[in-house]
mmCIF file of C-alpha atoms and ligand atoms in Angstrom:
data_model
loop_
_atom_site.group_PDB
_atom_site.id
_atom_site.type_symbol
_atom_site.label_atom_id
_atom_site.label_comp_id
_atom_site.label_asym_id
_atom_site.label_seq_id
_atom_site.Cartn_x
_atom_site.Cartn_y
_atom_site.Cartn_z
ATOM 1 C CA MET N 1323 182.138 3.516 89.370
ATOM 2 C CA THR N 1324 179.330 6.177 88.004
ATOM 3 C CA ASN N 1325 178.800 3.074 84.764
ATOM 4 C CA LEU N 1326 178.727 0.720 87.008
ATOM 5 C CA TYR N 1327 175.388 -0.021 87.117
ATOM 6 C CA LYS N 1328 174.957 0.384 84.355
ATOM 7 C CA LEU N 1329 176.610 -3.333 83.917
ATOM 8 C CA PRO N 1330 174.008 -5.732 84.217
ATOM 9 C CA LEU N 1331 171.739 -4.167 81.025
ATOM 10 C CA LEU N 1332 175.020 -4.179 79.213
ATOM 11 C CA LEU N 1333 175.152 -7.471 79.445
ATOM 12 C CA GLU N 1334 171.315 -8.142 78.534
ATOM 13 C CA ARG N 1335 171.834 -6.466 76.129
ATOM 14 C CA MET N 1336 175.414 -8.015 74.909
ATOM 15 C CA ASP N 1337 173.468 -11.830 75.265
ATOM 16 C CA GLU N 1338 170.723 -10.507 72.666
ATOM 17 C CA GLN N 1339 173.401 -10.133 70.311
ATOM 18 C CA PHE N 1340 174.156 -14.461 69.647
ATOM 19 C CA LYS N 1341 172.638 -17.356 70.069
ATOM 20 C CA VAL N 1342 174.020 -20.583 70.249
ATOM 21 C CA ASN N 1343 172.404 -23.894 70.811
ATOM 22 C CA PRO N 1344 172.330 -27.141 69.240
ATOM 23 C CA TYR N 1345 169.666 -26.570 67.069
ATOM 24 C CA ASP N 1346 170.264 -22.584 66.614
ATOM 25 C CA VAL N 1347 173.086 -21.342 66.285
ATOM 26 C CA ARG N 1348 173.468 -17.340 65.630
ATOM 27 C CA GLY N 1349 174.517 -13.506 65.245
ATOM 28 C CA THR N 1350 178.719 -13.271 66.555
ATOM 29 C CA VAL N 1351 179.660 -15.291 68.614
ATOM 30 C CA ASP N 1352 181.197 -13.937 71.878
ATOM 31 C CA TYR N 1353 182.991 -16.643 72.964
ATOM 32 C CA ASP N 1354 184.441 -15.538 77.079
ATOM 33 C CA ARG N 1355 180.926 -14.836 77.061
ATOM 34 C CA LEU N 1356 179.920 -18.422 75.986
ATOM 35 C CA ILE N 1357 182.129 -19.742 78.578
ATOM 36 C CA ALA N 1358 180.920 -17.807 81.221
ATOM 37 C CA GLN N 1359 177.378 -18.541 80.763
ATOM 38 C CA PHE N 1360 177.373 -22.127 80.305
ATOM 39 C CA GLY N 1361 180.439 -22.430 82.418
ATOM 40 C CA VAL N 1362 182.581 -24.786 81.023
ATOM 41 C CA GLU N 1363 186.755 -23.592 81.038
ATOM 42 C CA LYS N 1364 189.349 -21.774 79.072
ATOM 43 C CA ILE N 1365 192.010 -24.513 78.048
ATOM 44 C CA SER N 1366 195.101 -22.923 79.872
ATOM 45 C CA SER N 1367 197.940 -22.565 78.482
ATOM 46 C CA ASP N 1368 199.373 -24.799 81.820
ATOM 47 C CA LEU N 1369 196.999 -27.136 80.776
ATOM 48 C CA LEU N 1370 198.592 -27.569 77.004
ATOM 49 C CA LYS N 1371 202.274 -27.801 78.184
ATOM 50 C CA ARG N 1372 201.129 -31.051 79.853
ATOM 51 C CA ILE N 1373 198.946 -31.677 76.687
ATOM 52 C CA LYS N 1374 201.755 -31.475 75.013
ATOM 53 C CA LYS N 1375 203.645 -33.643 77.238
ATOM 54 C CA HIS N 1376 202.248 -37.159 75.737
ATOM 55 C CA THR N 1377 201.352 -36.006 72.910
ATOM 56 C CA LYS N 1378 204.889 -34.320 71.618
ATOM 57 C CA ASN N 1379 203.288 -31.995 69.156
ATOM 58 C CA LEU N 1380 200.569 -29.485 69.758
ATOM 59 C CA HIS N 1381 197.772 -29.908 67.134
ATOM 60 C CA GLN N 1382 197.606 -26.106 65.685
ATOM 61 C CA MET N 1383 192.982 -26.086 67.113
ATOM 62 C CA LEU N 1384 194.950 -26.456 69.650
ATOM 63 C CA ARG N 1385 198.019 -24.013 69.264
ATOM 64 C CA ARG N 1386 195.549 -21.983 67.952
ATOM 65 C CA ARG N 1387 193.131 -22.021 70.783
ATOM 66 C CA ILE N 1388 190.311 -23.083 68.021
ATOM 67 C CA PHE N 1389 189.886 -26.117 71.268
ATOM 68 C CA PHE N 1390 189.587 -23.054 73.376
ATOM 69 C CA ALA N 1391 187.205 -24.876 76.520
ATOM 70 C CA HIS N 1392 186.979 -27.893 77.991
ATOM 71 C CA ARG N 1393 185.484 -29.883 81.122
ATOM 72 C CA ASP N 1394 187.280 -31.989 83.480
ATOM 73 C CA LEU N 1395 189.939 -31.841 81.083
ATOM 74 C CA SER N 1396 192.800 -32.372 84.026
ATOM 75 C CA TRP N 1397 190.402 -35.531 85.304
ATOM 76 C CA ILE N 1398 191.199 -37.345 82.045
ATOM 77 C CA LEU N 1399 195.164 -36.834 81.952
ATOM 78 C CA ASP N 1400 195.116 -37.680 86.446
ATOM 79 C CA GLU N 1401 193.428 -40.916 85.024
ATOM 80 C CA TYR N 1402 196.098 -41.596 81.883
ATOM 81 C CA GLU N 1403 199.191 -40.792 83.878
ATOM 82 C CA LYS N 1404 197.602 -44.125 86.392
ATOM 83 C CA GLY N 1405 197.779 -46.362 83.260
ATOM 84 C CA ASN N 1406 193.536 -45.732 82.515
ATOM 85 C CA LYS N 1407 193.033 -44.758 79.238
ATOM 86 C CA PHE N 1408 190.282 -42.729 78.378
ATOM 87 C CA PHE N 1409 187.758 -43.518 75.250
ATOM 88 C CA LEU N 1410 186.296 -40.604 73.314
ATOM 89 C CA TYR N 1411 183.631 -40.392 71.651
ATOM 90 C CA THR N 1412 182.038 -37.455 68.911
ATOM 91 C CA GLY N 1413 178.954 -37.646 66.302
ATOM 92 C CA ARG N 1414 177.178 -36.538 63.667
ATOM 93 C CA ALA N 1415 173.037 -36.165 63.288
ATOM 94 C CA PRO N 1416 172.739 -36.727 59.060
ATOM 95 C CA SER N 1417 170.801 -34.525 57.788
ATOM 96 C CA GLY N 1418 172.036 -33.392 55.229
ATOM 97 C CA GLN N 1419 176.149 -33.187 52.896
ATOM 98 C CA MET N 1420 178.987 -32.263 55.346
ATOM 99 C CA HIS N 1421 180.512 -28.826 55.553
ATOM 100 C CA ILE N 1422 184.062 -28.498 55.759
ATOM 101 C CA GLY N 1423 182.641 -27.514 59.920
ATOM 102 C CA HIS N 1424 181.844 -30.786 60.104
ATOM 103 C CA ALA N 1425 185.113 -31.768 59.335
ATOM 104 C CA LEU N 1426 186.827 -30.019 62.217
ATOM 105 C CA PRO N 1427 185.618 -31.677 65.321
ATOM 106 C CA MET N 1428 186.384 -34.709 63.586
ATOM 107 C CA LEU N 1429 189.364 -34.137 61.553
ATOM 108 C CA PHE N 1430 190.298 -32.979 65.840
ATOM 109 C CA THR N 1431 189.375 -36.421 66.920
ATOM 110 C CA GLN N 1432 191.341 -38.281 65.284
ATOM 111 C CA TRP N 1433 194.099 -36.344 65.883
ATOM 112 C CA LEU N 1434 193.646 -37.528 69.245
ATOM 113 C CA GLN N 1435 193.095 -40.900 68.898
ATOM 114 C CA LYS N 1436 196.209 -41.374 67.000
ATOM 115 C CA VAL N 1437 198.306 -39.153 69.119
ATOM 116 C CA PHE N 1438 196.844 -40.794 73.018
ATOM 117 C CA ASP N 1439 196.449 -44.390 70.615
ATOM 118 C CA VAL N 1440 192.152 -44.964 72.551
ATOM 119 C CA ASP N 1441 189.514 -46.644 70.873
ATOM 120 C CA LEU N 1442 186.209 -43.962 69.786
ATOM 121 C CA TRP N 1443 182.925 -43.729 69.569
ATOM 122 C CA VAL N 1444 181.639 -42.702 66.418
ATOM 123 C CA GLN N 1445 177.302 -41.473 67.356
ATOM 124 C CA PHE N 1446 175.075 -41.053 64.107
ATOM 125 C CA PRO N 1447 172.132 -40.567 65.645
ATOM 126 C CA ASP N 1448 169.616 -41.198 62.809
ATOM 127 C CA GLU N 1449 166.819 -39.875 64.297
ATOM 128 C CA GLU N 1450 167.687 -36.325 65.719
ATOM 129 C CA LYS N 1451 167.538 -34.107 62.316
ATOM 130 C CA PHE N 1452 164.640 -35.629 61.551
ATOM 131 C CA LEU N 1453 163.024 -35.378 65.752
ATOM 132 C CA PHE N 1454 164.093 -31.423 64.868
ATOM 133 C CA LYS N 1455 163.928 -30.886 61.606
ATOM 134 C CA GLN N 1456 160.304 -30.035 60.120
ATOM 135 C CA GLU N 1457 160.875 -30.726 56.833
ATOM 136 C CA LEU N 1458 163.190 -33.823 56.611
ATOM 137 C CA SER N 1459 161.485 -37.075 55.715
ATOM 138 C CA TYR N 1460 163.192 -40.037 57.500
ATOM 139 C CA GLU N 1461 164.292 -41.721 54.256
ATOM 140 C CA SER N 1462 166.082 -38.905 53.556
ATOM 141 C CA THR N 1463 168.143 -38.688 56.212
ATOM 142 C CA GLN N 1464 168.659 -42.155 55.805
ATOM 143 C CA ARG N 1465 170.589 -41.665 52.850
ATOM 144 C CA TYR N 1466 172.856 -38.991 53.802
ATOM 145 C CA LEU N 1467 173.776 -41.772 56.632
ATOM 146 C CA GLN N 1468 174.955 -43.831 54.555
ATOM 147 C CA ASP N 1469 177.230 -40.749 53.158
ATOM 148 C CA ASN N 1470 177.719 -39.082 55.738
ATOM 149 C CA ILE N 1471 180.098 -42.371 57.157
ATOM 150 C CA ILE N 1472 181.585 -42.775 54.711
ATOM 151 C CA ASP N 1473 182.803 -39.325 54.979
ATOM 152 C CA VAL N 1474 183.145 -39.569 58.660
ATOM 153 C CA ILE N 1475 186.036 -42.493 57.442
ATOM 154 C CA ALA N 1476 187.476 -40.910 54.955
ATOM 155 C CA LEU N 1477 188.874 -38.497 57.518
ATOM 156 C CA GLY N 1478 190.980 -40.995 59.004
ATOM 157 C CA PHE N 1479 189.917 -42.712 61.735
ATOM 158 C CA ASN N 1480 191.628 -46.256 62.829
ATOM 159 C CA PRO N 1481 189.475 -48.916 62.079
ATOM 160 C CA LYS N 1482 191.135 -51.509 65.015
ATOM 161 C CA LYS N 1483 189.795 -48.958 67.284
ATOM 162 C CA THR N 1484 186.715 -46.973 66.154
ATOM 163 C CA HIS N 1485 183.095 -48.291 66.649
ATOM 164 C CA ILE N 1486 180.551 -46.779 64.958
ATOM 165 C CA LEU N 1487 176.720 -46.276 66.496
ATOM 166 C CA ILE N 1488 173.415 -46.541 65.131
ATOM 167 C CA ASP N 1489 170.515 -44.832 66.865
ATOM 168 C CA THR N 1490 167.928 -46.624 64.857
ATOM 169 C CA GLN N 1491 169.883 -50.077 63.802
ATOM 170 C CA HIS N 1492 171.865 -50.289 67.435
ATOM 171 C CA ALA N 1493 168.565 -49.525 69.537
ATOM 172 C CA GLY N 1494 168.532 -52.608 71.025
ATOM 173 C CA LEU N 1495 172.360 -52.159 72.893
ATOM 174 C CA MET N 1496 170.773 -48.780 73.531
ATOM 175 C CA TYR N 1497 167.945 -47.955 74.524
ATOM 176 C CA LYS N 1498 167.731 -49.723 77.245
ATOM 177 C CA GLU N 1499 170.882 -47.434 78.715
ATOM 178 C CA ALA N 1500 168.971 -44.196 77.039
ATOM 179 C CA CYS N 1501 165.456 -45.266 79.301
ATOM 180 C CA LYS N 1502 167.677 -45.376 81.809
ATOM 181 C CA VAL N 1503 169.303 -42.050 80.947
ATOM 182 C CA ALA N 1504 164.596 -40.058 80.394
ATOM 183 C CA LYS N 1505 163.586 -41.354 83.817
ATOM 184 C CA LYS N 1506 166.385 -39.008 85.559
ATOM 185 C CA LEU N 1507 165.804 -36.244 83.015
ATOM 186 C CA THR N 1508 162.552 -34.029 82.785
ATOM 187 C CA PHE N 1509 160.570 -31.781 80.940
ATOM 188 C CA SER N 1510 161.697 -28.716 82.749
ATOM 189 C CA MET N 1511 165.538 -30.022 82.094
ATOM 190 C CA VAL N 1512 164.943 -29.976 78.873
ATOM 191 C CA LYS N 1513 162.458 -26.989 78.614
ATOM 192 C CA SER N 1514 165.672 -24.892 79.850
ATOM 193 C CA SER N 1515 168.350 -25.852 77.949
ATOM 194 C CA PHE N 1516 166.768 -26.379 74.653
ATOM 195 C CA GLY N 1517 163.863 -23.399 74.687
ATOM 196 C CA PHE N 1518 161.348 -26.099 74.571
ATOM 197 C CA ASN N 1519 157.464 -25.285 74.882
ATOM 198 C CA GLU N 1520 154.625 -27.299 74.716
ATOM 199 C CA GLN N 1521 154.299 -27.491 70.773
ATOM 200 C CA THR N 1522 157.389 -29.586 70.970
ATOM 201 C CA ASN N 1523 157.770 -32.344 70.216
ATOM 202 C CA VAL N 1524 157.792 -35.472 72.310
ATOM 203 C CA GLY N 1525 160.308 -37.687 70.548
ATOM 204 C CA SER N 1526 162.850 -33.977 70.916
ATOM 205 C CA LEU N 1527 162.737 -33.783 74.834
ATOM 206 C CA PHE N 1528 163.647 -37.202 74.743
ATOM 207 C CA TYR N 1529 166.791 -37.035 72.500
ATOM 208 C CA THR N 1530 169.534 -35.949 74.835
ATOM 209 C CA SER N 1531 168.775 -39.112 76.927
ATOM 210 C CA MET N 1532 170.179 -41.124 73.377
ATOM 211 C CA GLN N 1533 173.162 -38.523 72.807
ATOM 212 C CA ALA N 1534 174.278 -39.057 76.189
ATOM 213 C CA VAL N 1535 173.877 -42.860 75.676
ATOM 214 C CA PRO N 1536 177.531 -43.297 74.038
ATOM 215 C CA ALA N 1537 179.197 -41.298 77.376
ATOM 216 C CA PHE N 1538 179.221 -44.266 79.138
ATOM 217 C CA LEU N 1539 177.920 -47.586 77.078
ATOM 218 C CA PRO N 1540 181.273 -48.357 76.444
ATOM 219 C CA SER N 1541 181.393 -48.779 80.039
ATOM 220 C CA VAL N 1542 178.195 -51.031 79.892
ATOM 221 C CA ILE N 1543 179.740 -52.787 77.402
ATOM 222 C CA SER N 1544 183.770 -53.313 79.767
ATOM 223 C CA LYS N 1545 181.734 -53.988 83.209
ATOM 224 C CA LYS N 1546 184.447 -51.857 84.707
ATOM 225 C CA GLU N 1547 183.880 -47.603 84.443
ATOM 226 C CA ILE N 1548 186.129 -46.265 81.532
ATOM 227 C CA PRO N 1549 186.590 -42.232 80.853
ATOM 228 C CA CYS N 1550 184.931 -40.296 78.525
ATOM 229 C CA LEU N 1551 185.968 -37.117 76.417
ATOM 230 C CA ILE N 1552 184.148 -36.070 74.127
ATOM 231 C CA PRO N 1553 185.664 -33.852 71.682
ATOM 232 C CA HIS N 1554 182.851 -30.925 69.859
ATOM 233 C CA ALA N 1555 181.222 -27.666 68.625
ATOM 234 C CA ILE N 1556 179.849 -25.346 70.984
ATOM 235 C CA ASP N 1557 176.263 -25.911 70.554
ATOM 236 C CA GLN N 1558 176.320 -29.593 72.497
ATOM 237 C CA ASP N 1559 177.735 -28.698 75.541
ATOM 238 C CA PRO N 1560 174.306 -28.249 77.000
ATOM 239 C CA HIS N 1561 173.825 -31.936 75.881
ATOM 240 C CA PHE N 1562 176.718 -32.623 77.460
ATOM 241 C CA ARG N 1563 175.576 -30.589 80.717
ATOM 242 C CA LEU N 1564 172.850 -32.605 81.086
ATOM 243 C CA THR N 1565 174.350 -35.776 80.190
ATOM 244 C CA ARG N 1566 177.012 -34.750 83.441
ATOM 245 C CA ASP N 1567 174.200 -34.420 85.684
ATOM 246 C CA ILE N 1568 172.714 -37.626 85.102
ATOM 247 C CA LEU N 1569 175.946 -40.196 84.863
ATOM 248 C CA PRO N 1570 177.141 -40.585 88.427
ATOM 249 C CA LYS N 1571 172.891 -41.082 89.442
ATOM 250 C CA LEU N 1572 172.970 -43.941 87.330
ATOM 251 C CA GLY N 1573 176.884 -44.719 88.871
ATOM 252 C CA HIS N 1574 179.269 -44.068 86.292
ATOM 253 C CA TYR N 1575 181.715 -41.364 85.618
ATOM 254 C CA LYS N 1576 180.544 -37.550 84.169
ATOM 255 C CA PRO N 1577 182.193 -37.453 80.479
ATOM 256 C CA ALA N 1578 184.948 -34.667 80.130
ATOM 257 C CA SER N 1579 184.839 -32.856 77.007
ATOM 258 C CA ILE N 1580 186.635 -30.298 74.815
ATOM 259 C CA GLN N 1581 184.528 -27.736 72.871
ATOM 260 C CA CYS N 1582 185.896 -26.315 69.189
ATOM 261 C CA SER N 1583 184.778 -22.581 68.086
ATOM 262 C CA PHE N 1584 182.617 -22.344 64.765
ATOM 263 C CA LEU N 1585 184.332 -22.408 61.203
ATOM 264 C CA PRO N 1586 182.980 -19.530 59.754
ATOM 265 C CA PRO N 1587 180.260 -19.626 57.333
ATOM 266 C CA LEU N 1588 181.351 -18.057 53.621
ATOM 267 C CA GLN N 1589 179.403 -15.012 54.120
ATOM 268 C CA GLY N 1590 181.186 -14.144 57.049
ATOM 269 C CA THR N 1591 181.641 -14.616 61.095
ATOM 270 C CA GLU N 1592 177.923 -14.052 61.975
ATOM 271 C CA GLY N 1593 176.297 -17.931 62.764
ATOM 272 C CA LYS N 1594 177.362 -21.398 61.593
ATOM 273 C CA MET N 1595 177.783 -23.324 58.162
ATOM 274 C CA SER N 1596 175.163 -24.805 56.974
ATOM 275 C CA SER N 1597 174.809 -27.800 54.211
ATOM 276 C CA SER N 1598 170.882 -26.321 53.860
ATOM 277 C CA THR N 1599 171.957 -23.732 51.886
ATOM 278 C CA GLU N 1600 175.057 -23.680 49.344
ATOM 279 C CA GLU N 1601 176.074 -20.141 49.729
ATOM 280 C CA THR N 1602 178.066 -20.745 53.401
ATOM 281 C CA ALA N 1603 178.855 -23.860 52.957
ATOM 282 C CA ILE N 1604 181.588 -26.077 50.927
ATOM 283 C CA LEU N 1605 180.821 -29.683 51.248
ATOM 284 C CA LEU N 1606 183.380 -32.389 51.314
ATOM 285 C CA ILE N 1607 181.391 -33.259 47.986
ATOM 286 C CA ASP N 1608 182.936 -30.246 45.722
ATOM 287 C CA THR N 1609 184.837 -29.821 42.858
ATOM 288 C CA PRO N 1610 187.069 -27.642 42.078
ATOM 289 C CA GLU N 1611 185.420 -25.435 40.472
ATOM 290 C CA LEU N 1612 182.131 -25.582 42.811
ATOM 291 C CA VAL N 1613 185.237 -24.430 45.955
ATOM 292 C CA LYS N 1614 186.607 -21.513 43.264
ATOM 293 C CA LYS N 1615 183.109 -20.383 42.586
ATOM 294 C CA LYS N 1616 182.457 -20.327 46.171
ATOM 295 C CA ILE N 1617 185.102 -18.743 47.157
ATOM 296 C CA ASN N 1618 185.324 -15.720 44.657
ATOM 297 C CA LYS N 1619 181.568 -15.391 44.698
ATOM 298 C CA TYR N 1620 180.886 -15.270 48.107
ATOM 299 C CA ALA N 1621 183.384 -15.411 50.878
ATOM 300 C CA PHE N 1622 182.900 -12.838 52.771
ATOM 301 C CA SER N 1623 186.417 -10.694 52.215
ATOM 302 C CA GLY N 1624 188.017 -8.125 54.861
ATOM 303 C CA GLY N 1625 190.206 -6.875 51.596
ATOM 304 C CA LYS N 1626 189.690 -2.755 51.275
ATOM 305 C CA ASP N 1627 186.992 -1.900 48.313
ATOM 306 C CA THR N 1628 190.199 -0.552 45.695
ATOM 307 C CA LEU N 1629 193.399 -1.315 45.155
ATOM 308 C CA GLU N 1630 195.649 1.461 46.084
ATOM 309 C CA GLU N 1631 193.038 2.144 49.174
ATOM 310 C CA HIS N 1632 194.438 -2.222 49.876
ATOM 311 C CA ARG N 1633 197.641 -0.917 48.878
ATOM 312 C CA LYS N 1634 197.837 1.926 52.167
ATOM 313 C CA LEU N 1635 195.647 0.121 54.581
ATOM 314 C CA GLY N 1636 196.128 -3.236 54.193
ATOM 315 C CA GLY N 1637 193.343 -5.496 55.474
ATOM 316 C CA ILE N 1638 191.908 -6.567 57.862
ATOM 317 C CA PRO N 1639 192.044 -11.334 58.514
ATOM 318 C CA ASP N 1640 190.466 -11.447 61.732
ATOM 319 C CA ILE N 1641 186.930 -10.754 59.535
ATOM 320 C CA ASP N 1642 188.093 -12.472 56.102
ATOM 321 C CA VAL N 1643 186.522 -15.861 55.906
ATOM 322 C CA SER N 1644 189.801 -17.247 53.015
ATOM 323 C CA PHE N 1645 191.708 -16.742 55.643
ATOM 324 C CA GLN N 1646 190.433 -17.453 58.872
ATOM 325 C CA TYR N 1647 190.033 -21.472 56.875
ATOM 326 C CA LEU N 1648 193.497 -21.223 56.594
ATOM 327 C CA LYS N 1649 193.379 -20.553 60.289
ATOM 328 C CA TYR N 1650 191.111 -22.600 61.167
ATOM 329 C CA LEU N 1651 191.800 -26.279 59.021
ATOM 330 C CA PHE N 1652 193.558 -25.066 55.847
ATOM 331 C CA GLU N 1653 197.143 -23.505 56.314
ATOM 332 C CA PRO N 1654 198.916 -26.026 59.330
ATOM 333 C CA ASP N 1655 202.343 -24.072 59.191
ATOM 334 C CA ASP N 1656 202.645 -21.424 61.833
ATOM 335 C CA LYS N 1657 205.427 -19.314 59.544
ATOM 336 C CA LYS N 1658 203.460 -19.490 56.727
ATOM 337 C CA LEU N 1659 200.307 -18.506 58.408
ATOM 338 C CA ALA N 1660 201.947 -15.374 60.017
ATOM 339 C CA LYS N 1661 203.247 -14.357 56.737
ATOM 340 C CA ILE N 1662 199.916 -14.222 55.732
ATOM 341 C CA GLU N 1663 198.617 -12.748 57.935
ATOM 342 C CA ALA N 1664 201.258 -9.875 57.891
ATOM 343 C CA ASP N 1665 201.387 -9.303 54.589
ATOM 344 C CA TYR N 1666 197.305 -9.130 54.742
ATOM 345 C CA ARG N 1667 197.223 -6.097 57.152
ATOM 346 C CA SER N 1668 200.536 -4.312 54.971
ATOM 347 C CA GLY N 1669 198.176 -4.640 52.215
ATOM 348 C CA LYS N 1670 200.903 -6.399 50.590
ATOM 349 C CA LEU N 1671 199.183 -9.591 50.022
ATOM 350 C CA LEU N 1672 195.915 -8.847 47.825
ATOM 351 C CA SER N 1673 192.381 -10.445 48.762
ATOM 352 C CA GLY N 1674 192.243 -11.845 45.156
ATOM 353 C CA GLU N 1675 195.801 -13.513 45.435
ATOM 354 C CA LEU N 1676 194.588 -14.668 48.969
ATOM 355 C CA LYS N 1677 191.985 -16.187 47.897
ATOM 356 C CA ALA N 1678 193.378 -17.607 45.140
ATOM 357 C CA TYR N 1679 195.706 -19.453 47.568
ATOM 358 C CA THR N 1680 193.118 -20.888 49.972
ATOM 359 C CA ILE N 1681 191.254 -22.337 47.380
ATOM 360 C CA GLY N 1682 193.954 -24.726 45.883
ATOM 361 C CA LYS N 1683 194.585 -25.120 49.860
ATOM 362 C CA ILE N 1684 191.037 -26.593 49.515
ATOM 363 C CA ASN N 1685 190.951 -28.859 47.014
ATOM 364 C CA ALA N 1686 194.492 -29.849 47.408
ATOM 365 C CA PHE N 1687 192.152 -31.104 50.588
ATOM 366 C CA LEU N 1688 189.265 -32.107 48.960
ATOM 367 C CA LYS N 1689 191.046 -33.755 46.395
ATOM 368 C CA GLU N 1690 193.185 -36.046 48.629
ATOM 369 C CA HIS N 1691 189.038 -36.502 51.133
ATOM 370 C CA GLN N 1692 187.614 -37.536 47.762
ATOM 371 C CA ALA N 1693 190.480 -40.382 46.560
ATOM 372 C CA ARG N 1694 189.923 -41.498 50.089
ATOM 373 C CA ARG N 1695 186.035 -41.911 49.511
ATOM 374 C CA GLU N 1696 186.408 -43.904 47.952
ATOM 375 C CA LYS N 1697 188.059 -46.646 49.018
ATOM 376 C CA ALA N 1698 185.909 -46.374 52.421
ATOM 377 C CA ARG N 1699 182.812 -47.004 51.018
ATOM 378 C CA GLU N 1700 184.101 -51.484 51.357
ATOM 379 C CA ASP N 1701 185.315 -50.256 54.490
ATOM 380 C CA VAL N 1702 182.170 -49.012 56.493
ATOM 381 C CA GLU N 1703 182.067 -52.502 57.884
ATOM 382 C CA LYS N 1704 184.503 -52.997 59.653
ATOM 383 C CA PHE N 1705 184.059 -49.095 61.946
ATOM 384 C CA VAL N 1706 179.745 -50.682 62.585
ATOM 385 C CA TYR N 1707 180.232 -52.052 66.082
ATOM 386 C CA LYS N 1708 179.172 -55.262 66.299
ATOM 387 C CA GLU N 1709 177.851 -57.017 69.364
HETATM 388 N N1 LIG H 2403 174.070 -33.925 68.299
HETATM 389 C C1 LIG H 2403 175.320 -33.443 67.005
HETATM 390 C C2 LIG H 2403 174.882 -32.949 65.771
HETATM 391 O O1 LIG H 2403 174.004 -32.845 65.593
HETATM 392 C C3 LIG H 2403 175.204 -35.720 66.523
HETATM 393 C C4 LIG H 2403 175.971 -35.522 67.901
HETATM 394 C C5 LIG H 2403 176.109 -37.633 68.640
HETATM 395 C C6 LIG H 2403 177.039 -35.188 68.325
HETATM 396 N N2 LIG H 2403 176.076 -37.361 69.271
HETATM 397 C C7 LIG H 2403 177.481 -36.332 69.632
HETATM 398 C C8 LIG H 2403 178.279 -34.338 68.621
HETATM 399 C C9 LIG H 2403 179.129 -36.547 69.799
HETATM 400 C C10 LIG H 2403 179.350 -33.952 69.647
HETATM 401 C C11 LIG H 2403 179.484 -35.335 70.103
HETATM 402 O O2 LIG H 2403 175.208 -33.635 65.542
#
C-alpha cells in the first residue's frame, strides 16, 4: 500500500528508458509497456488457435511471439470466414542496403500470402528517407530503391499476386488519394505522433498521407471495399494509428495490423539494426567471410568470460545475440532451438560453438537469397503495378 503513490513516478522513469517511433528506436524496449502505450492488443493463445484453423501450422514467428500484437486481426478472420478475402500491405523505404532485420516482417508476410493465398501490395516510399534524413540525397535513395526491390522480390513473393507501388513513380495514382488523407490530418496529430516541431520540413509533415494510401488503394481500384491487413515492425504503428483514424472518414475500412518486435542489433538487445553502421547489422548482400567476421567480432555474447566459469555457471540465451538470431529467423525447428537453449544455459554449449552454428545458418540462408537475387533482377517488371 505504502508504495502505491510512487507508481506513476516509476512508470514515468521506465518510459525514459526506451523510445519507439518510426524515426527513432532507442534503449531496451519493454514490449508489454509498448502494447499499453500504443494501444495495440497482445496476440492471445485463442487468436493463435483461430489462425491455426486456417493455416494448419503456425509460423515460427507466431509460435515464438515475435509477431506479438495486432489491431483488429479477429475482424480480418471474421471476414475471411465469410468468404471476404483481405489483402496484405507492407513496405520498405529505401535508405541503404537491406539487412536481416528488414527481412523479418517480409518473410512473415510472404508466409501469410502463401497460406491465405491473398494479394499483397508492397510500397516503396522512395521519398520517405530522403525527407527524413538530412544527409541522404534523392539520387542515392533511387539507387537503393532498385536494389531493395530486388531483395524484396528475392524473398519469395507470388508474382501473380504481388503489386509494387513506388511513390514517385505511381504519383498519378497515389497523390490524389494522399491529398484526401492529408486534408483530414492536422499538424497537431502528426506533431504528437512523431515528435515534430516548427523546424520539421513540410515534406515530413505530409508523409504519413502517402503511407496511408496502399491501405485503401486496392479498394479504390476495384470499386469495392476490401479488408486490409498490414504486417509491420511495431515502430510503424504511429503511421497506421493515424491511418485508422482517418480512413473511416473517407468511407473506407480501418486497416488491421499485426506487429513484430525488433531483431536485436549485433551489439546487443538495445535499439534496432541499422544498415548505416557496419557493426550493428548483417546485410542481405554480405559475403560468408563478412558474416563470420561480424558475428565473431561484434555479436554480443551471453556467455561467461572464461571457459571454467561458462562450464560451471552457463550462458544467458536471452541476451545472447547469436541465440536471438536463431530464435527470430534461422532455426525454425523448435526442438533444436530448445536443445541449444538448454545446453547454453547449462554451460554444455560454448559461446564460440553457438556462434559457429549461427554463422553456418545465416550463411546458408544468404547463399540461397543471393542466388534468388540474381534471378529477381529479371522479374522486376512482373511485380511493379501497372494501371
Ligand atoms: N515507413 C517504412 C520504412 O521506413 C516503409 C513502409 C511503407 C512500410 N509502408 C509500409 C512498412 C507498410 C510496413 C508496412 O521502411
